[in-house]
PDB file of C-alpha atoms in Angstrom:
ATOM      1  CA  UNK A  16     -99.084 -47.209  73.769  1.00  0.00           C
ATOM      2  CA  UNK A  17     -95.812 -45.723  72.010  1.00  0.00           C
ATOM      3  CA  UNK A  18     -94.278 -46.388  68.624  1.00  0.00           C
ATOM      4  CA  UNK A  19     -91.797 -48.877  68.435  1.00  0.00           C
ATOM      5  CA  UNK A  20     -89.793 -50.203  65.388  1.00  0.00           C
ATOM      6  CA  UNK A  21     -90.531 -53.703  63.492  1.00  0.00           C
ATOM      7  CA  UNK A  22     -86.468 -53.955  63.001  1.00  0.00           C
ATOM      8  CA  UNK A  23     -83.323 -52.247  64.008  1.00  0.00           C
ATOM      9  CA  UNK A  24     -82.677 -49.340  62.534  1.00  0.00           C
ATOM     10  CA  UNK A  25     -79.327 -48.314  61.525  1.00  0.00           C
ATOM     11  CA  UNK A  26     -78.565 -44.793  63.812  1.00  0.00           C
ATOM     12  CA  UNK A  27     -75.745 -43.174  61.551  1.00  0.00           C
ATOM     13  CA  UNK A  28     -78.010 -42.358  58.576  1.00  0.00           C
ATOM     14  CA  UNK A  29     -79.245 -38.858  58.479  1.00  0.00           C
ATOM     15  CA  UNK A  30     -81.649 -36.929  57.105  1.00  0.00           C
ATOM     16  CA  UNK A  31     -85.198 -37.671  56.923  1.00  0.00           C
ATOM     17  CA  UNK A  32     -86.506 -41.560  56.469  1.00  0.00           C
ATOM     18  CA  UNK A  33     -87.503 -42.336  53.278  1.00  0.00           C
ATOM     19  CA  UNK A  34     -91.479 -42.420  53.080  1.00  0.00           C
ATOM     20  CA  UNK A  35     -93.861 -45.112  51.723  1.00  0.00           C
ATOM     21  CA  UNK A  36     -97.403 -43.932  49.595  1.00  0.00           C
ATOM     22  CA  UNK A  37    -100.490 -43.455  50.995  1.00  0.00           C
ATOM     23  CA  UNK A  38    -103.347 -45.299  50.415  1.00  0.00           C
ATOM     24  CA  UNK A  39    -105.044 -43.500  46.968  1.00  0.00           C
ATOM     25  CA  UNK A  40    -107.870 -42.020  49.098  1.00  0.00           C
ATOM     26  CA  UNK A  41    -105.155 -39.648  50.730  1.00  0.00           C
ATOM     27  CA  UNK A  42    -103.926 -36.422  49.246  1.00  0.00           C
ATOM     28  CA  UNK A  43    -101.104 -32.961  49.544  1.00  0.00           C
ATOM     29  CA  UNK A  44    -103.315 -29.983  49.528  1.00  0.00           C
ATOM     30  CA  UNK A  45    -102.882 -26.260  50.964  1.00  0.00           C
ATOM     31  CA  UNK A  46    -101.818 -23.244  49.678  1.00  0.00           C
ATOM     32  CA  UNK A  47     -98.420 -23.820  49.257  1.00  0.00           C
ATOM     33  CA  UNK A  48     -98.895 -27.788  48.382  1.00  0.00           C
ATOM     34  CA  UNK A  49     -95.695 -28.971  46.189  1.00  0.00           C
ATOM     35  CA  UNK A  50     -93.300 -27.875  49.597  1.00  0.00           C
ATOM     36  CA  UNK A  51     -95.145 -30.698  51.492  1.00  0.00           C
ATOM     37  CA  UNK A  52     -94.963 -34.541  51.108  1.00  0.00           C
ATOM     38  CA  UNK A  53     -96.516 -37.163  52.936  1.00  0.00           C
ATOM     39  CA  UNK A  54     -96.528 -40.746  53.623  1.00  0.00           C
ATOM     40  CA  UNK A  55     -96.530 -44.013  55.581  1.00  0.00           C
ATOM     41  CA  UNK A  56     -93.403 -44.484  57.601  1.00  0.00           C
ATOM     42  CA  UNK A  57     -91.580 -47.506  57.201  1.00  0.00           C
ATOM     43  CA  UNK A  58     -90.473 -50.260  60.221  1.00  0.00           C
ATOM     44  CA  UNK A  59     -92.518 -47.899  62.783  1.00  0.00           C
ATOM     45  CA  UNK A  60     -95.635 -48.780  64.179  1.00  0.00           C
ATOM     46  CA  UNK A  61     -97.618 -46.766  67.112  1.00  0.00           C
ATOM     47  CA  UNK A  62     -98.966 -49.914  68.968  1.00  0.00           C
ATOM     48  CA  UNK A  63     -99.217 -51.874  65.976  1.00  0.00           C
ATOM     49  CA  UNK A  64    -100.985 -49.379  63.431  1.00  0.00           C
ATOM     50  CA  UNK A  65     -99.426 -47.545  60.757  1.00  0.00           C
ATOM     51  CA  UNK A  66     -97.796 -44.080  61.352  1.00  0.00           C
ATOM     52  CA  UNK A  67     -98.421 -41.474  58.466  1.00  0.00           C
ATOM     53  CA  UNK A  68     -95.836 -38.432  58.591  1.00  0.00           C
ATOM     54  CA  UNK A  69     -96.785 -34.790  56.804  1.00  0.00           C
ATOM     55  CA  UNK A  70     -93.603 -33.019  56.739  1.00  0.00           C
ATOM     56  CA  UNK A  71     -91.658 -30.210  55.054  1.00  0.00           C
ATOM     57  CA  UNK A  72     -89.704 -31.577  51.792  1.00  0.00           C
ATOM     58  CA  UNK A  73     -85.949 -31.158  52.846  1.00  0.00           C
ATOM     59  CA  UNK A  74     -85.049 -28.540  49.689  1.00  0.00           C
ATOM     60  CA  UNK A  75     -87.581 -26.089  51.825  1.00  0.00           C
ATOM     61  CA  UNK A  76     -85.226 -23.744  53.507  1.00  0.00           C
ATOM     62  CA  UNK A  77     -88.172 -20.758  54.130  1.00  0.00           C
ATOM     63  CA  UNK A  78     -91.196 -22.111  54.475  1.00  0.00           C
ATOM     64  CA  UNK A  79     -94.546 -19.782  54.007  1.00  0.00           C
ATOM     65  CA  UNK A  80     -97.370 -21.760  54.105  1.00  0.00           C
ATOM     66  CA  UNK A  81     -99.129 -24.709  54.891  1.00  0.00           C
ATOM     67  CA  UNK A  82     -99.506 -28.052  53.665  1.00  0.00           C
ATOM     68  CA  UNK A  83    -102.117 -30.695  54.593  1.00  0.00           C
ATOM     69  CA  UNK A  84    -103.047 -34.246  54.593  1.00  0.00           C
ATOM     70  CA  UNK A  85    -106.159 -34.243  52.807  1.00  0.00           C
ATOM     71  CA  UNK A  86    -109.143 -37.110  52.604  1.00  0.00           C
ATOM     72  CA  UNK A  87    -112.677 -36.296  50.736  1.00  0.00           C
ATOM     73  CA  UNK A  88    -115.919 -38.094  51.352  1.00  0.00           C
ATOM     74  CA  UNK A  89    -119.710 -37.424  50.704  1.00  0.00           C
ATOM     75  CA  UNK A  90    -121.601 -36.062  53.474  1.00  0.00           C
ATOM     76  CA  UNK A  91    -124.736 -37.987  52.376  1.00  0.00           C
ATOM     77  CA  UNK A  92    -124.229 -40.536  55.367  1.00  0.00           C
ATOM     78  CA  UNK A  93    -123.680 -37.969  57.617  1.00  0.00           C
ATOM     79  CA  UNK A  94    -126.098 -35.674  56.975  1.00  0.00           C
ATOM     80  CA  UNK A  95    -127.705 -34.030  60.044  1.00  0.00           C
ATOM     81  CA  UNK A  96    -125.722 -36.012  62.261  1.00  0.00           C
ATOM     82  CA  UNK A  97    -122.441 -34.850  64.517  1.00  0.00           C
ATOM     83  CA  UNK A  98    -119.721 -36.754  64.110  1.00  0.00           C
ATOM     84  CA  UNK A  99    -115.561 -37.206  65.494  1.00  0.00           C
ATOM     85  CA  UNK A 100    -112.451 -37.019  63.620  1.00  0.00           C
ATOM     86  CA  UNK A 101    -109.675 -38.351  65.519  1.00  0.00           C
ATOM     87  CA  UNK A 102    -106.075 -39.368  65.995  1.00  0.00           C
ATOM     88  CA  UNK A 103    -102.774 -39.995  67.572  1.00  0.00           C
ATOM     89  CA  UNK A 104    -100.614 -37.063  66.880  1.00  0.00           C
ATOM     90  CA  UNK A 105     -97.226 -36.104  67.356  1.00  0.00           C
ATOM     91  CA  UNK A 106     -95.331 -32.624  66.319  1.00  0.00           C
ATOM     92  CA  UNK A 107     -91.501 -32.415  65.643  1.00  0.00           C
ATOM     93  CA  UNK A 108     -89.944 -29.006  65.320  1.00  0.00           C
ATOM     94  CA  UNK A 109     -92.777 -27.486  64.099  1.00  0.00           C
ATOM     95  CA  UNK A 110     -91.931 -24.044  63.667  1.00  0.00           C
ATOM     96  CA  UNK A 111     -95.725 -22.720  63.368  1.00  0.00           C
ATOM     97  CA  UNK A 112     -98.663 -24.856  64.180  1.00  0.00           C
ATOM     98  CA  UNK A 113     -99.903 -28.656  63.512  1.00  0.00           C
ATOM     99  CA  UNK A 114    -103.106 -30.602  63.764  1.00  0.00           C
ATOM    100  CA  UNK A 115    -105.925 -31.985  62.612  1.00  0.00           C
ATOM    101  CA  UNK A 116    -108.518 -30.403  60.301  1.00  0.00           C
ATOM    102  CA  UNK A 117    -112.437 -31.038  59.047  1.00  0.00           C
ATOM    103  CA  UNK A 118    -114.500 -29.322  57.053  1.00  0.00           C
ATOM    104  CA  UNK A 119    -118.006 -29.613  56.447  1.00  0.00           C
ATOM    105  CA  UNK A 120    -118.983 -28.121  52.478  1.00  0.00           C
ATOM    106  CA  UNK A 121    -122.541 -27.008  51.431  1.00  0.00           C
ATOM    107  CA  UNK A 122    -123.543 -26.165  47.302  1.00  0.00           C
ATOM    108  CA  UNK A 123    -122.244 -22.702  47.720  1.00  0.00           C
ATOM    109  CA  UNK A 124    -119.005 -23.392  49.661  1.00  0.00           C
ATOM    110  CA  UNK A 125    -117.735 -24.284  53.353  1.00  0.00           C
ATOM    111  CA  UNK A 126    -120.716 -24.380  55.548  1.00  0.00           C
ATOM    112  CA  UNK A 127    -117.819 -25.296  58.765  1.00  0.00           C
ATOM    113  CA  UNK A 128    -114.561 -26.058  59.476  1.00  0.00           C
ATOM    114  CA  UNK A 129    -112.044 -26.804  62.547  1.00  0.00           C
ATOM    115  CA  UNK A 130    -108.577 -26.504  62.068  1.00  0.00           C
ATOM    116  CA  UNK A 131    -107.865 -26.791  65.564  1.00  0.00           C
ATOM    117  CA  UNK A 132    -105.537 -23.558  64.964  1.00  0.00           C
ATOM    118  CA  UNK A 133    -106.649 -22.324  68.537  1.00  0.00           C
ATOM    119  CA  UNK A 134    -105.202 -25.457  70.220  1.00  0.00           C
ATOM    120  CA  UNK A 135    -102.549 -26.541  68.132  1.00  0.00           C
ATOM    121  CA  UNK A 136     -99.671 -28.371  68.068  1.00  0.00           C
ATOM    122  CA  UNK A 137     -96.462 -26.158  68.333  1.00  0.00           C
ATOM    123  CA  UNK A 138     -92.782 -27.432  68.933  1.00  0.00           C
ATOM    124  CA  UNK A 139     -92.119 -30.990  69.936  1.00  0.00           C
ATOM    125  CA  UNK A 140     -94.740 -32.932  71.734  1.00  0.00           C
ATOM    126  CA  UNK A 141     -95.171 -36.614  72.444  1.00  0.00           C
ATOM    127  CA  UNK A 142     -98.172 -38.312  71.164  1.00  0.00           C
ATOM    128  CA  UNK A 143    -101.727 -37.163  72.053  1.00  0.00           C
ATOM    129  CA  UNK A 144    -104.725 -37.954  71.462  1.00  0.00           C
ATOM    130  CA  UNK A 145    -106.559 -34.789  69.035  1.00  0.00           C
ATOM    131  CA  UNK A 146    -110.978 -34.838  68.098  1.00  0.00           C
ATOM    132  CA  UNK A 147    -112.554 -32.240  66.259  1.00  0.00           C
ATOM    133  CA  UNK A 148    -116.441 -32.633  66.704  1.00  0.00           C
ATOM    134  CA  UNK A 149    -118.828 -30.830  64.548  1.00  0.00           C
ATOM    135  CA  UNK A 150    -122.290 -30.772  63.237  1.00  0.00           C
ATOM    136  CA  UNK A 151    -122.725 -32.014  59.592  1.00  0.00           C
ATOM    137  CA  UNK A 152    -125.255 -29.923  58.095  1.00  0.00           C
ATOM    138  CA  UNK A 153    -128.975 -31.108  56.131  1.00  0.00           C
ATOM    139  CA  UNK A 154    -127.896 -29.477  52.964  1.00  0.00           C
ATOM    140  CA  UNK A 155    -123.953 -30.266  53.598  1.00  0.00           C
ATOM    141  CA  UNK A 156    -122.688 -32.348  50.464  1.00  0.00           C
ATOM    142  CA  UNK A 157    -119.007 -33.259  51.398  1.00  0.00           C
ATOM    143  CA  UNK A 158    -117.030 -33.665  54.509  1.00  0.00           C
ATOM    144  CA  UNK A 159    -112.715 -32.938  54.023  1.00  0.00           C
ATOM    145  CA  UNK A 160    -110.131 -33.732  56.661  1.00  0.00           C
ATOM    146  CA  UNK A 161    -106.707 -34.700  57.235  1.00  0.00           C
ATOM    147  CA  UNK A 162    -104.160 -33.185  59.378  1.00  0.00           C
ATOM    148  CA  UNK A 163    -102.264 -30.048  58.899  1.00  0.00           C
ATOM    149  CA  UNK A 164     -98.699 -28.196  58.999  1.00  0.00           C
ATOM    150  CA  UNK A 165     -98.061 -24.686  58.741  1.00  0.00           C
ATOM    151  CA  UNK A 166     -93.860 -23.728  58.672  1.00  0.00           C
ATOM    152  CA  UNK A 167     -91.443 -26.394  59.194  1.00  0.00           C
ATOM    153  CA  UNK A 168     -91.895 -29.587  61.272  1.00  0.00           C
ATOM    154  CA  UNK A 169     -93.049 -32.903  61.412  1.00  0.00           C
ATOM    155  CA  UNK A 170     -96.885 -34.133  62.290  1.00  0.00           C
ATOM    156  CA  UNK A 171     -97.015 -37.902  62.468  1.00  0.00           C
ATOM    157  CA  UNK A 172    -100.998 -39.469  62.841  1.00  0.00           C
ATOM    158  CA  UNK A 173    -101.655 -42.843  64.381  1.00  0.00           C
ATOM    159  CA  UNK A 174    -105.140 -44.151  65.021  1.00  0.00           C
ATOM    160  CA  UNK A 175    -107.202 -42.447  62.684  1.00  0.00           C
ATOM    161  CA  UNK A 176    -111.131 -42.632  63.484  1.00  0.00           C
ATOM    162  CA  UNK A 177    -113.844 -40.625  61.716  1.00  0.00           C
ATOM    163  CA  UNK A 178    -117.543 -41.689  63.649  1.00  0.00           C
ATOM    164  CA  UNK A 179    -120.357 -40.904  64.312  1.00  0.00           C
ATOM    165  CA  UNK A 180    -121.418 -39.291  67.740  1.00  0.00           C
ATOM    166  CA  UNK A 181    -124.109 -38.421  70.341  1.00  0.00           C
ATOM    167  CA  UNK A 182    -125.446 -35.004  70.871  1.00  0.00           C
ATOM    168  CA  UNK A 183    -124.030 -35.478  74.357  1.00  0.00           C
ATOM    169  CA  UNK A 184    -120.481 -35.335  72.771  1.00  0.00           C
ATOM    170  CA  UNK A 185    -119.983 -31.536  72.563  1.00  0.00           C
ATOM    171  CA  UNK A 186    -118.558 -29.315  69.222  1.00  0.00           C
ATOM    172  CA  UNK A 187    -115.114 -27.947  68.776  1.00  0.00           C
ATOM    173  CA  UNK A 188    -116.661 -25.224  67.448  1.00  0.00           C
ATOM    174  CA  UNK A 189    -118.308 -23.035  69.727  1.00  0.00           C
ATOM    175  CA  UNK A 190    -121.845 -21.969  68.632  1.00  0.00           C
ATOM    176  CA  UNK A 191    -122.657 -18.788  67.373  1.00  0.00           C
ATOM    177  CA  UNK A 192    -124.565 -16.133  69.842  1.00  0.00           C
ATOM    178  CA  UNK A 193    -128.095 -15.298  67.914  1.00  0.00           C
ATOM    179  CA  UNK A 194    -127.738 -11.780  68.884  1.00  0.00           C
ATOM    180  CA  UNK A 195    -124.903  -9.056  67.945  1.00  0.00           C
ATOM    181  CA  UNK A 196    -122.712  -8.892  71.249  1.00  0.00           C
ATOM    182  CA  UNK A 197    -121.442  -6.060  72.601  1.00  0.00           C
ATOM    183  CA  UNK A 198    -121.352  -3.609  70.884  1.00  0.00           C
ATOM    184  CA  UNK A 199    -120.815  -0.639  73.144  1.00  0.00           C
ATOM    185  CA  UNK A 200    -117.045  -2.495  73.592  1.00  0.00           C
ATOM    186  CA  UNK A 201    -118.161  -2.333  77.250  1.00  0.00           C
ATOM    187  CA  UNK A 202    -117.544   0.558  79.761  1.00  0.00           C
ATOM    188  CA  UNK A 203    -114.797   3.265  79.148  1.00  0.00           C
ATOM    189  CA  UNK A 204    -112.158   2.812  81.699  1.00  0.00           C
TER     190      UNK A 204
END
């Protein structure tokens, strides 16, 4: 599976491609939102499906945050159930950290959320395939993900899924202990 283009493109234009909207149910959030844009690329494909690119806007010489791809749903469907968001993703120059995000909100705020910050996407890296698994809460009451960029960089997504799973499909996010761990800090060397 690779990307391939629907027609020759011409190889002395510079600068990024120009990018084509996103479906309405897609959205730019993060905390530093208007330095971000996103969108469908044109006469690319990733084994026939669409490629969506998040990327720094080009008048960004310094970035400091993050931007991210951004889709909202109810969790109604989902309630008490685990459940996959997946893609195809590959990083381009990313000076900080890519990848995919989901977060599971309660009536007083985030009840969980998986940024995959710990295994991200750094650099230049071809495409691979990224899951974040977690456990969508009784009272949970919405369900947000997308992908996300912090610093410069491209993060294109192929193959977006968003399913239900089995139990036997483990979490992303570790568990909780029930119990305060240790907090002697272990033995003094």
């Amino acid at each position: 599976m690779v990307a391939t283009a629907r027609s020759d493109a011409e190889p002395h234009v510079r600068g990024p491609v120009e990018l084509e909207p996103l479906p309405s149910a897609w959205h730019i959030t993060g905390n530093r939102a208007p330095d971000y844009e996103a969108g469908l690329l044109p006469e690319i494909s990733y084994d026939g499906d669409r490629i969506a690119q998040l990327r720094l806007r080009p008048a960004v010489t310094e970035p400091t945050g993050f931007g991210a791809l951004v889709q909202r749903i109810t969790a109604t469907r989902y309630a008490s159930r685990r459940v996959c968001f997946s893609a195809m993703v590959k990083a381009a120059e990313v000076t900080d950290w890519a990848g995919l995000w989901l977060r599971v909100d309660g009536p007083n705020g985030t009840l969980v959320i998986d940024n995959m910050q710990e295994r991200a996407l750094r650099g230049t890296t071809d495409w691979t395939e990224a899951r974040i698994v977690l456990d969508v809460a009784e009272e949970a009451t919405l369900l947000l993900f997308g992908a996300l960029l912090s610093g410069a960089g491209t993060v294109d997504l192929a193959r977006l899924r968003f399913e239900e799973v089995t139990e036997a499909v483990p979490t992303t996010v570790p568990p909780l202990p029930d119990e305060p761990q240790a907090l002697d800090f272990g033995t003094a060397s």
